[in-house]
């Protein structure tokens, strides 16, 4: 990597070469001589001739007890070249590209200072780096020395080290961290490094290498949804906690977005503007705390969504309950007229509701997945569903949010509707 002075010298030489009759070779030789003089001025040890006619000196060496090592050559020219080469290599090493870890740290600071990410995302990235990358040879290597093979070797090592101890989501988050660091280094730091998107996206991993989630139900089946709705509308129709769950089921909003909704977020055109969420951040002592962030989970998440007739009906009931309880604060879900209802309260409420209905216990996020799956099963276009859920990538909607919501009985009936054998054996006893 050239210094600014050396770059300027090269540009000057190129200009002279094109516009002058000067002897370029002579000028380059003089520049090399000047560089050698500079290196020799750094050399604090004397060059002397021994009794045998050879030339001697010392070079800095931290591994030696006295911090130096003795060198000698037959001629003064040759020992001078050894000294000049030594300081040249030292200079090159000090000018080498920053390590992956250093680039990651710069990217982190840039992202937070320029509001590219929330503090929650910043903390998650840092946790992932500390867990998987900190103090590894990969992280400590200059970023311009890391190619596709080094990335693949690192991913292989991680899977071996955390075999069936790491969730697929955590592994994918780590890959995103690697990609983001390389992308930032290439575009912002002008590093001569690769863009690893292809090698990361094509790295296929078997599910058996990851930790099992231990929970099979990703959505509420249709019969379970009916039970939820009936229980809430008949027994908890005036309870904001249960109405919040119902609102999630008919809008697909995230839990952090639900609790931070304000009355002004409901627009006159029967839409809802999602513009904030609840995040978990670390304070200066490393303790986690929940704060309201004006950044939602992703840039795409800040958006308006359509409210169905059912969702509007639930919203009207929530306003009625607020009025009856004298709630006038800005938070749409509030019980004390000062602050929002904590996310943990909603999560405890949905789990209690599941236990009361004697169905598998699930968290609030499964309401969002249920909303998505029901829309897709009812033939709503993928693009509309993607926009309602505010996913930046349609693959997220297709892969992680679309699950079967039909109960076993309905599935069996749809399978049995295809009857072929009975046409040929009408007398067959079934």
Short mmCIF file of C-alpha atoms in Angstrom, two decimals:
data_model
loop_
_atom_site.label_atom_id
_atom_site.label_comp_id
_atom_site.label_asym_id
_atom_site.label_seq_id
_atom_site.Cartn_x
_atom_site.Cartn_y
_atom_site.Cartn_z
CA UNK A 1 0.00 0.00 0.00
CA UNK A 2 1.53 3.31 -1.11
CA UNK A 3 1.74 6.36 1.12
CA UNK A 4 0.22 9.63 -0.05
CA UNK A 5 3.69 11.05 -0.78
CA UNK A 6 4.58 8.05 -2.90
CA UNK A 7 1.30 8.28 -4.81
CA UNK A 8 1.95 11.95 -5.50
CA UNK A 9 5.47 11.15 -6.68
CA UNK A 10 4.15 8.52 -9.08
CA UNK A 11 1.58 10.94 -10.49
CA UNK A 12 4.30 13.54 -10.91
CA UNK A 13 6.53 11.04 -12.69
CA UNK A 14 3.70 10.07 -15.01
CA UNK A 15 3.08 13.70 -15.88
CA UNK A 16 6.78 14.36 -16.49
CA UNK A 17 6.99 11.24 -18.65
CA UNK A 18 4.16 12.49 -20.86
CA UNK A 19 5.18 16.15 -21.04
CA UNK A 20 8.95 16.27 -20.71
CA UNK A 21 12.18 14.91 -22.15
CA UNK A 22 13.74 14.29 -18.72
CA UNK A 23 15.44 11.00 -17.94
CA UNK A 24 12.75 9.09 -16.03
CA UNK A 25 15.08 6.23 -15.08
CA UNK A 26 17.47 8.67 -13.51
CA UNK A 27 14.68 10.34 -11.50
CA UNK A 28 13.39 6.95 -10.27
CA UNK A 29 16.92 5.96 -9.22
CA UNK A 30 17.23 9.19 -7.26
CA UNK A 31 13.90 8.52 -5.55
CA UNK A 32 15.07 5.05 -4.53
CA UNK A 33 18.32 6.55 -3.22
CA UNK A 34 16.35 9.09 -1.19
CA UNK A 35 14.22 6.29 0.26
CA UNK A 36 17.37 4.36 1.23
CA UNK A 37 18.80 7.46 2.95
CA UNK A 38 15.56 7.77 4.92
CA UNK A 39 15.73 4.14 6.07
CA UNK A 40 19.42 4.47 7.02
CA UNK A 41 18.59 7.55 9.11
CA UNK A 42 16.18 5.36 11.10
CA UNK A 43 18.98 2.89 11.74
CA UNK A 44 20.44 3.75 15.15
CA UNK A 45 23.22 1.14 15.07
CA UNK A 46 26.67 1.76 13.62
CA UNK A 47 27.83 -0.06 10.50
CA UNK A 48 31.44 -1.06 11.14
CA UNK A 49 34.14 -3.19 9.52
CA UNK A 50 35.63 -6.03 11.49
CA UNK A 51 39.24 -7.24 11.57
CA UNK A 52 38.37 -9.90 9.00
CA UNK A 53 37.20 -7.27 6.52
CA UNK A 54 33.47 -8.09 6.85
CA UNK A 55 30.89 -5.43 7.73
CA UNK A 56 28.77 -5.66 10.88
CA UNK A 57 25.73 -3.97 12.44
CA UNK A 58 22.55 -4.74 14.43
CA UNK A 59 18.84 -4.92 13.66
CA UNK A 60 16.01 -4.47 16.17
CA UNK A 61 14.71 -7.85 17.41
CA UNK A 62 12.28 -8.01 20.32
CA UNK A 63 12.87 -11.75 20.73
CA UNK A 64 16.48 -11.20 21.81
CA UNK A 65 17.40 -10.40 25.46
CA UNK A 66 18.98 -7.07 24.52
CA UNK A 67 16.35 -6.27 21.86
CA UNK A 68 18.71 -6.57 18.88
CA UNK A 69 20.44 -9.16 16.70
CA UNK A 70 23.83 -8.97 15.05
CA UNK A 71 24.18 -9.12 11.25
CA UNK A 72 27.20 -9.13 8.95
CA UNK A 73 27.97 -9.20 5.23
CA UNK A 74 31.08 -9.26 3.09
CA UNK A 75 30.60 -5.79 1.64
CA UNK A 76 29.22 -2.49 2.86
CA UNK A 77 26.78 -2.39 -0.06
CA UNK A 78 25.30 -5.77 0.83
CA UNK A 79 24.84 -5.00 4.54
CA UNK A 80 23.30 -1.65 3.63
CA UNK A 81 20.80 -3.48 1.41
CA UNK A 82 19.87 -5.82 4.29
CA UNK A 83 19.20 -2.83 6.54
CA UNK A 84 17.18 -0.96 3.92
CA UNK A 85 15.09 -4.08 3.13
CA UNK A 86 14.41 -4.60 6.84
CA UNK A 87 12.96 -1.12 7.34
CA UNK A 88 11.08 -1.32 4.05
CA UNK A 89 9.30 -4.52 5.21
CA UNK A 90 8.55 -2.91 8.55
CA UNK A 91 6.97 0.06 6.80
CA UNK A 92 4.88 -2.22 4.59
CA UNK A 93 3.63 -4.15 7.61
CA UNK A 94 2.56 -0.97 9.41
CA UNK A 95 0.66 0.09 6.28
CA UNK A 96 -1.09 -3.24 5.75
CA UNK A 97 -4.87 -3.39 5.57
CA UNK A 98 -6.78 -3.39 8.87
CA UNK A 99 -7.91 -6.72 10.23
CA UNK A 100 -11.44 -8.06 9.83
CA UNK A 101 -12.04 -7.24 13.52
CA UNK A 102 -10.90 -3.64 13.03
CA UNK A 103 -13.12 -3.22 9.96
CA UNK A 104 -16.06 -4.67 11.90
CA UNK A 105 -15.50 -2.18 14.72
CA UNK A 106 -15.40 0.75 12.26
CA UNK A 107 -18.58 -0.54 10.55
CA UNK A 108 -20.34 -0.83 13.89
CA UNK A 109 -19.47 2.72 14.90
CA UNK A 110 -20.43 4.11 11.50
CA UNK A 111 -23.78 2.27 11.47
CA UNK A 112 -24.79 3.54 14.91
CA UNK A 113 -23.55 7.12 14.51
CA UNK A 114 -25.31 7.50 11.15
CA UNK A 115 -28.57 5.88 12.32
CA UNK A 116 -28.17 2.93 9.95
CA UNK A 117 -29.15 0.48 12.71
CA UNK A 118 -30.87 0.56 16.08
CA UNK A 119 -28.92 0.12 19.30
CA UNK A 120 -30.58 -3.28 19.59
CA UNK A 121 -29.13 -4.42 16.25
CA UNK A 122 -25.76 -2.95 17.19
CA UNK A 123 -25.74 -4.96 20.43
CA UNK A 124 -26.83 -8.16 18.66
CA UNK A 125 -24.04 -7.82 16.12
CA UNK A 126 -21.53 -7.26 18.91
CA UNK A 127 -22.79 -10.31 20.80
CA UNK A 128 -22.50 -12.44 17.65
CA UNK A 129 -18.98 -11.16 17.00
CA UNK A 130 -17.89 -11.83 20.59
CA UNK A 131 -19.41 -15.31 20.49
CA UNK A 132 -18.14 -16.57 17.15
CA UNK A 133 -15.31 -14.34 15.87
CA UNK A 134 -13.48 -12.62 18.69
CA UNK A 135 -9.79 -13.62 18.96
CA UNK A 136 -9.99 -16.04 16.02
CA UNK A 137 -7.30 -16.10 13.35
CA UNK A 138 -9.99 -15.16 10.83
CA UNK A 139 -10.92 -11.98 12.70
CA UNK A 140 -7.30 -11.01 13.29
CA UNK A 141 -6.23 -11.46 9.65
CA UNK A 142 -5.93 -8.40 7.35
CA UNK A 143 -9.24 -8.22 5.52
CA UNK A 144 -7.58 -8.08 2.09
CA UNK A 145 -5.98 -11.49 2.73
CA UNK A 146 -9.32 -13.24 3.34
CA UNK A 147 -10.70 -14.96 0.26
CA UNK A 148 -13.50 -17.42 -0.42
CA UNK A 149 -11.51 -20.41 0.85
CA UNK A 150 -10.76 -18.66 4.17
CA UNK A 151 -14.46 -17.84 4.61
CA UNK A 152 -15.52 -21.41 3.83
CA UNK A 153 -12.90 -22.82 6.22
CA UNK A 154 -14.13 -20.50 8.97
CA UNK A 155 -17.77 -21.51 8.47
CA UNK A 156 -16.78 -25.18 8.52
CA UNK A 157 -14.87 -24.65 11.78
CA UNK A 158 -17.86 -22.92 13.39
CA UNK A 159 -20.21 -25.76 12.48
CA UNK A 160 -17.77 -28.31 13.87
CA UNK A 161 -17.28 -26.36 17.09
CA UNK A 162 -21.00 -25.73 17.63
CA UNK A 163 -22.39 -28.93 16.15
CA UNK A 164 -26.07 -29.11 17.19
CA UNK A 165 -25.40 -26.29 19.69
CA UNK A 166 -26.20 -23.35 17.41
CA UNK A 167 -29.56 -22.33 15.95
CA UNK A 168 -29.80 -21.79 12.22
CA UNK A 169 -30.92 -18.21 12.82
CA UNK A 170 -27.80 -17.46 14.87
CA UNK A 171 -25.62 -18.98 12.15
CA UNK A 172 -27.34 -16.89 9.47
CA UNK A 173 -26.93 -13.76 11.61
CA UNK A 174 -23.21 -14.47 11.78
CA UNK A 175 -23.04 -14.84 7.99
CA UNK A 176 -24.83 -11.50 7.63
CA UNK A 177 -22.25 -9.96 9.96
CA UNK A 178 -19.41 -11.25 7.77
CA UNK A 179 -21.10 -10.01 4.60
CA UNK A 180 -21.81 -6.60 6.11
CA UNK A 181 -18.21 -6.15 7.25
CA UNK A 182 -16.80 -7.01 3.81
CA UNK A 183 -19.37 -4.85 2.00
CA UNK A 184 -18.63 -1.85 4.21
CA UNK A 185 -14.86 -2.33 3.89
CA UNK A 186 -15.13 -2.49 0.10
CA UNK A 187 -17.50 0.44 -0.41
CA UNK A 188 -16.63 2.81 2.44
CA UNK A 189 -13.06 1.99 3.43
CA UNK A 190 -11.96 1.30 -0.16
CA UNK A 191 -10.30 -1.94 0.89
CA UNK A 192 -9.07 -4.33 -1.76
CA UNK A 193 -11.22 -7.17 -0.44
CA UNK A 194 -13.74 -9.57 -1.92
CA UNK A 195 -17.52 -9.28 -1.86
CA UNK A 196 -18.55 -12.66 -0.34
CA UNK A 197 -22.28 -12.63 -1.12
CA UNK A 198 -22.14 -15.58 -3.52
CA UNK A 199 -19.98 -17.83 -1.36
CA UNK A 200 -22.16 -17.11 1.71
CA UNK A 201 -25.50 -17.60 -0.06
CA UNK A 202 -24.35 -20.83 -1.73
CA UNK A 203 -23.06 -22.35 1.53
CA UNK A 204 -25.64 -25.10 2.15
CA UNK A 205 -25.96 -26.61 5.62
CA UNK A 206 -28.03 -29.62 6.66
CA UNK A 207 -30.67 -28.97 9.32
CA UNK A 208 -29.29 -31.77 11.48
CA UNK A 209 -26.18 -29.68 12.19
CA UNK A 210 -28.25 -27.08 14.02
CA UNK A 211 -29.87 -27.08 17.41
CA UNK A 212 -33.47 -28.22 17.39
CA UNK A 213 -35.95 -25.53 18.41
CA UNK A 214 -37.89 -28.09 20.42
CA UNK A 215 -41.19 -26.56 19.30
CA UNK A 216 -43.10 -27.90 16.33
CA UNK A 217 -46.10 -25.56 16.18
CA UNK A 218 -45.21 -22.46 14.17
CA UNK A 219 -48.80 -21.17 13.82
CA UNK A 220 -52.22 -21.55 15.40
CA UNK A 221 -54.37 -23.96 13.40
CA UNK A 222 -57.78 -22.76 12.23
CA UNK A 223 -59.63 -24.60 15.00
CA UNK A 224 -57.23 -23.15 17.58
CA UNK A 225 -57.69 -19.66 16.15
CA UNK A 226 -61.46 -20.05 16.45
CA UNK A 227 -61.05 -21.00 20.10
CA UNK A 228 -58.80 -17.99 20.75
CA UNK A 229 -61.26 -15.59 19.14
CA UNK A 230 -64.28 -17.08 20.92
CA UNK A 231 -62.56 -17.01 24.32
CA UNK A 232 -61.50 -13.37 23.94
CA UNK A 233 -64.78 -12.05 22.50
CA UNK A 234 -66.93 -13.80 25.12
CA UNK A 235 -64.82 -13.52 28.26
CA UNK A 236 -62.15 -10.83 27.73
CA UNK A 237 -63.80 -8.33 25.36
CA UNK A 238 -63.10 -5.46 27.77
CA UNK A 239 -59.51 -6.41 28.62
CA UNK A 240 -56.80 -4.47 26.75
CA UNK A 241 -54.30 -7.28 27.18
CA UNK A 242 -56.46 -9.79 25.34
CA UNK A 243 -57.63 -7.23 22.79
CA UNK A 244 -53.97 -6.57 22.01
CA UNK A 245 -53.48 -10.26 21.20
CA UNK A 246 -56.53 -10.19 18.94
CA UNK A 247 -55.19 -7.07 17.22
CA UNK A 248 -51.91 -8.87 16.52
CA UNK A 249 -53.80 -11.83 15.04
CA UNK A 250 -55.65 -9.57 12.58
CA UNK A 251 -52.78 -7.23 11.66
CA UNK A 252 -49.57 -9.27 11.96
CA UNK A 253 -47.75 -6.48 13.84
CA UNK A 254 -44.75 -7.49 15.92
CA UNK A 255 -45.02 -7.46 19.71
CA UNK A 256 -42.54 -4.58 20.06
CA UNK A 257 -44.55 -2.60 17.51
CA UNK A 258 -47.84 -3.36 19.26
CA UNK A 259 -46.83 -2.05 22.68
CA UNK A 260 -45.39 1.18 21.25
CA UNK A 261 -48.42 2.05 19.11
CA UNK A 262 -49.78 5.55 19.70
CA UNK A 263 -53.25 6.89 19.01
CA UNK A 264 -51.95 9.11 16.19
CA UNK A 265 -50.60 6.06 14.31
CA UNK A 266 -54.14 5.26 13.11
CA UNK A 267 -54.64 7.12 9.85
CA UNK A 268 -57.93 8.44 8.38
CA UNK A 269 -57.57 6.20 5.31
CA UNK A 270 -58.07 3.03 7.39
CA UNK A 271 -54.36 2.37 7.55
CA UNK A 272 -51.94 1.99 10.42
CA UNK A 273 -48.51 3.64 10.37
CA UNK A 274 -45.85 1.45 11.99
CA UNK A 275 -43.00 3.74 12.95
CA UNK A 276 -41.47 2.56 16.22
CA UNK A 277 -40.76 -0.59 18.21
CA UNK A 278 -39.49 -1.79 21.56
CA UNK A 279 -35.83 -2.79 21.59
CA UNK A 280 -33.46 -4.31 24.09
CA UNK A 281 -30.26 -2.33 24.58
CA UNK A 282 -27.26 -2.50 26.87
CA UNK A 283 -26.39 0.42 29.12
CA UNK A 284 -22.86 1.54 29.98
CA UNK A 285 -22.67 -1.21 32.61
CA UNK A 286 -23.66 -3.93 30.17
CA UNK A 287 -27.14 -4.38 31.68
CA UNK A 288 -30.06 -4.91 29.30
CA UNK A 289 -32.97 -2.46 29.27
CA UNK A 290 -36.01 -1.96 27.04
CA UNK A 291 -36.38 1.34 25.22
CA UNK A 292 -38.72 2.72 22.58
CA UNK A 293 -36.89 3.07 19.29
CA UNK A 294 -37.95 5.19 16.32
CA UNK A 295 -36.31 2.48 14.20
CA UNK A 296 -38.37 -0.62 13.58
CA UNK A 297 -36.71 -3.99 12.98
CA UNK A 298 -35.69 -3.16 9.41
CA UNK A 299 -35.86 -0.12 7.15
CA UNK A 300 -38.76 -1.76 5.29
CA UNK A 301 -40.67 -2.15 8.58
CA UNK A 302 -41.41 1.58 8.85
CA UNK A 303 -44.51 1.64 6.66
CA UNK A 304 -48.28 1.94 6.44
CA UNK A 305 -50.35 -1.23 6.48
CA UNK A 306 -53.99 -1.80 5.57
CA UNK A 307 -56.46 -2.51 8.36
CA UNK A 308 -59.17 -5.09 7.63
CA UNK A 309 -62.74 -4.62 8.79
CA UNK A 310 -62.03 -7.04 11.65
CA UNK A 311 -58.93 -5.09 12.69
CA UNK A 312 -60.89 -1.82 12.60
CA UNK A 313 -63.60 -3.41 14.76
CA UNK A 314 -61.00 -4.46 17.34
CA UNK A 315 -59.46 -0.96 17.28
CA UNK A 316 -62.88 0.58 17.96
CA UNK A 317 -63.37 -1.74 20.92
CA UNK A 318 -59.94 -0.80 22.29
CA UNK A 319 -60.89 2.91 22.08
CA UNK A 320 -64.16 2.14 23.90
CA UNK A 321 -62.29 0.36 26.72
CA UNK A 322 -59.78 3.23 26.91
CA UNK A 323 -62.66 5.72 27.26
CA UNK A 324 -64.38 3.62 29.93
CA UNK A 325 -61.16 3.41 31.94
CA UNK A 326 -60.29 7.08 31.52
CA UNK A 327 -57.17 6.38 29.43
CA UNK A 328 -56.14 9.52 27.54
CA UNK A 329 -52.35 9.13 27.18
CA UNK A 330 -50.68 8.75 23.77
CA UNK A 331 -49.97 5.02 24.18
CA UNK A 332 -52.72 3.01 22.50
CA UNK A 333 -52.26 0.15 24.98
CA UNK A 334 -52.01 1.61 28.46
CA UNK A 335 -53.47 0.59 31.81
CA UNK A 336 -52.08 3.33 34.04
CA UNK A 337 -52.62 6.33 31.72
CA UNK A 338 -48.86 7.00 31.77
CA UNK A 339 -46.92 4.21 30.11
CA UNK A 340 -47.48 1.38 27.64
CA UNK A 341 -48.33 -2.16 28.67
CA UNK A 342 -45.06 -4.12 28.89
CA UNK A 343 -44.34 -6.68 26.18
CA UNK A 344 -43.75 -9.35 28.82
CA UNK A 345 -47.37 -8.92 30.00
CA UNK A 346 -48.72 -9.68 26.52
CA UNK A 347 -46.46 -12.72 26.25
CA UNK A 348 -47.63 -14.06 29.62
CA UNK A 349 -51.25 -13.43 28.58
CA UNK A 350 -51.03 -15.46 25.35
CA UNK A 351 -49.36 -18.33 27.19
CA UNK A 352 -52.03 -18.30 29.88
CA UNK A 353 -54.72 -18.23 27.19
CA UNK A 354 -53.18 -21.31 25.56
CA UNK A 355 -53.15 -23.14 28.88
CA UNK A 356 -56.78 -22.19 29.56
CA UNK A 357 -57.77 -23.55 26.13
CA UNK A 358 -55.60 -26.64 26.64
CA UNK A 359 -53.67 -26.10 23.40
CA UNK A 360 -49.93 -26.06 22.87
CA UNK A 361 -48.36 -23.05 24.58
CA UNK A 362 -46.95 -20.48 22.15
CA UNK A 363 -45.64 -16.92 22.18
CA UNK A 364 -46.97 -13.77 20.54
CA UNK A 365 -44.78 -14.08 17.43
CA UNK A 366 -46.83 -17.11 16.37
CA UNK A 367 -49.82 -14.76 15.94
CA UNK A 368 -47.86 -12.87 13.28
CA UNK A 369 -47.00 -16.11 11.47
CA UNK A 370 -50.63 -17.22 11.70
CA UNK A 371 -51.80 -13.94 10.13
CA UNK A 372 -49.37 -14.39 7.24
CA UNK A 373 -50.27 -18.04 6.66
CA UNK A 374 -54.01 -17.34 6.69
CA UNK A 375 -53.68 -14.55 4.11
CA UNK A 376 -51.62 -16.74 1.78
CA UNK A 377 -54.00 -19.70 2.21
CA UNK A 378 -56.92 -17.42 1.31
CA UNK A 379 -55.26 -16.49 -1.96
CA UNK A 380 -53.98 -13.01 -1.08
CA UNK A 381 -51.04 -12.22 -3.35
CA UNK A 382 -47.55 -12.75 -1.95
CA UNK A 383 -46.64 -9.13 -2.72
CA UNK A 384 -49.54 -7.81 -0.64
CA UNK A 385 -48.69 -10.14 2.23
CA UNK A 386 -45.03 -9.13 2.05
CA UNK A 387 -46.03 -5.47 2.29
CA UNK A 388 -48.41 -6.12 5.18
CA UNK A 389 -45.66 -7.91 7.11
CA UNK A 390 -43.08 -5.37 5.83
CA UNK A 391 -40.51 -7.96 4.85
CA UNK A 392 -37.67 -6.59 2.73
CA UNK A 393 -37.29 -9.98 0.99
CA UNK A 394 -40.20 -12.08 -0.29
CA UNK A 395 -38.18 -15.20 0.56
CA UNK A 396 -38.60 -14.38 4.25
CA UNK A 397 -42.36 -14.39 3.81
CA UNK A 398 -42.33 -17.60 1.79
CA UNK A 399 -39.84 -19.58 3.86
CA UNK A 400 -40.27 -18.48 7.47
CA UNK A 401 -43.89 -17.28 7.70
CA UNK A 402 -46.00 -19.57 5.53
CA UNK A 403 -47.23 -22.67 7.36
CA UNK A 404 -50.31 -24.83 7.09
CA UNK A 405 -53.17 -23.53 9.26
CA UNK A 406 -55.69 -26.27 8.47
CA UNK A 407 -56.37 -28.67 11.31
CA UNK A 408 -55.89 -32.43 10.82
CA UNK A 409 -59.60 -33.05 10.19
CA UNK A 410 -59.75 -30.47 7.39
CA UNK A 411 -56.58 -31.85 5.81
CA UNK A 412 -58.00 -35.38 5.85
CA UNK A 413 -61.27 -34.21 4.30
CA UNK A 414 -59.44 -32.42 1.48
CA UNK A 415 -57.39 -35.56 0.79
CA UNK A 416 -60.46 -37.80 0.83
CA UNK A 417 -62.26 -35.47 -1.59
CA UNK A 418 -60.19 -37.02 -4.40
CA UNK A 419 -62.10 -40.28 -4.95
CA UNK A 420 -61.16 -42.58 -7.79
CA UNK A 421 -61.57 -46.13 -6.56
CA UNK A 422 -65.29 -45.78 -5.75
CA UNK A 423 -66.07 -45.09 -9.42
CA UNK A 424 -64.86 -48.54 -10.31
CA UNK A 425 -66.00 -50.40 -7.18
CA UNK A 426 -69.33 -48.80 -6.25
CA UNK A 427 -70.25 -51.75 -4.08
CA UNK A 428 -66.99 -51.66 -2.19
CA UNK A 429 -67.43 -51.41 1.54
CA UNK A 430 -65.45 -48.46 2.85
#
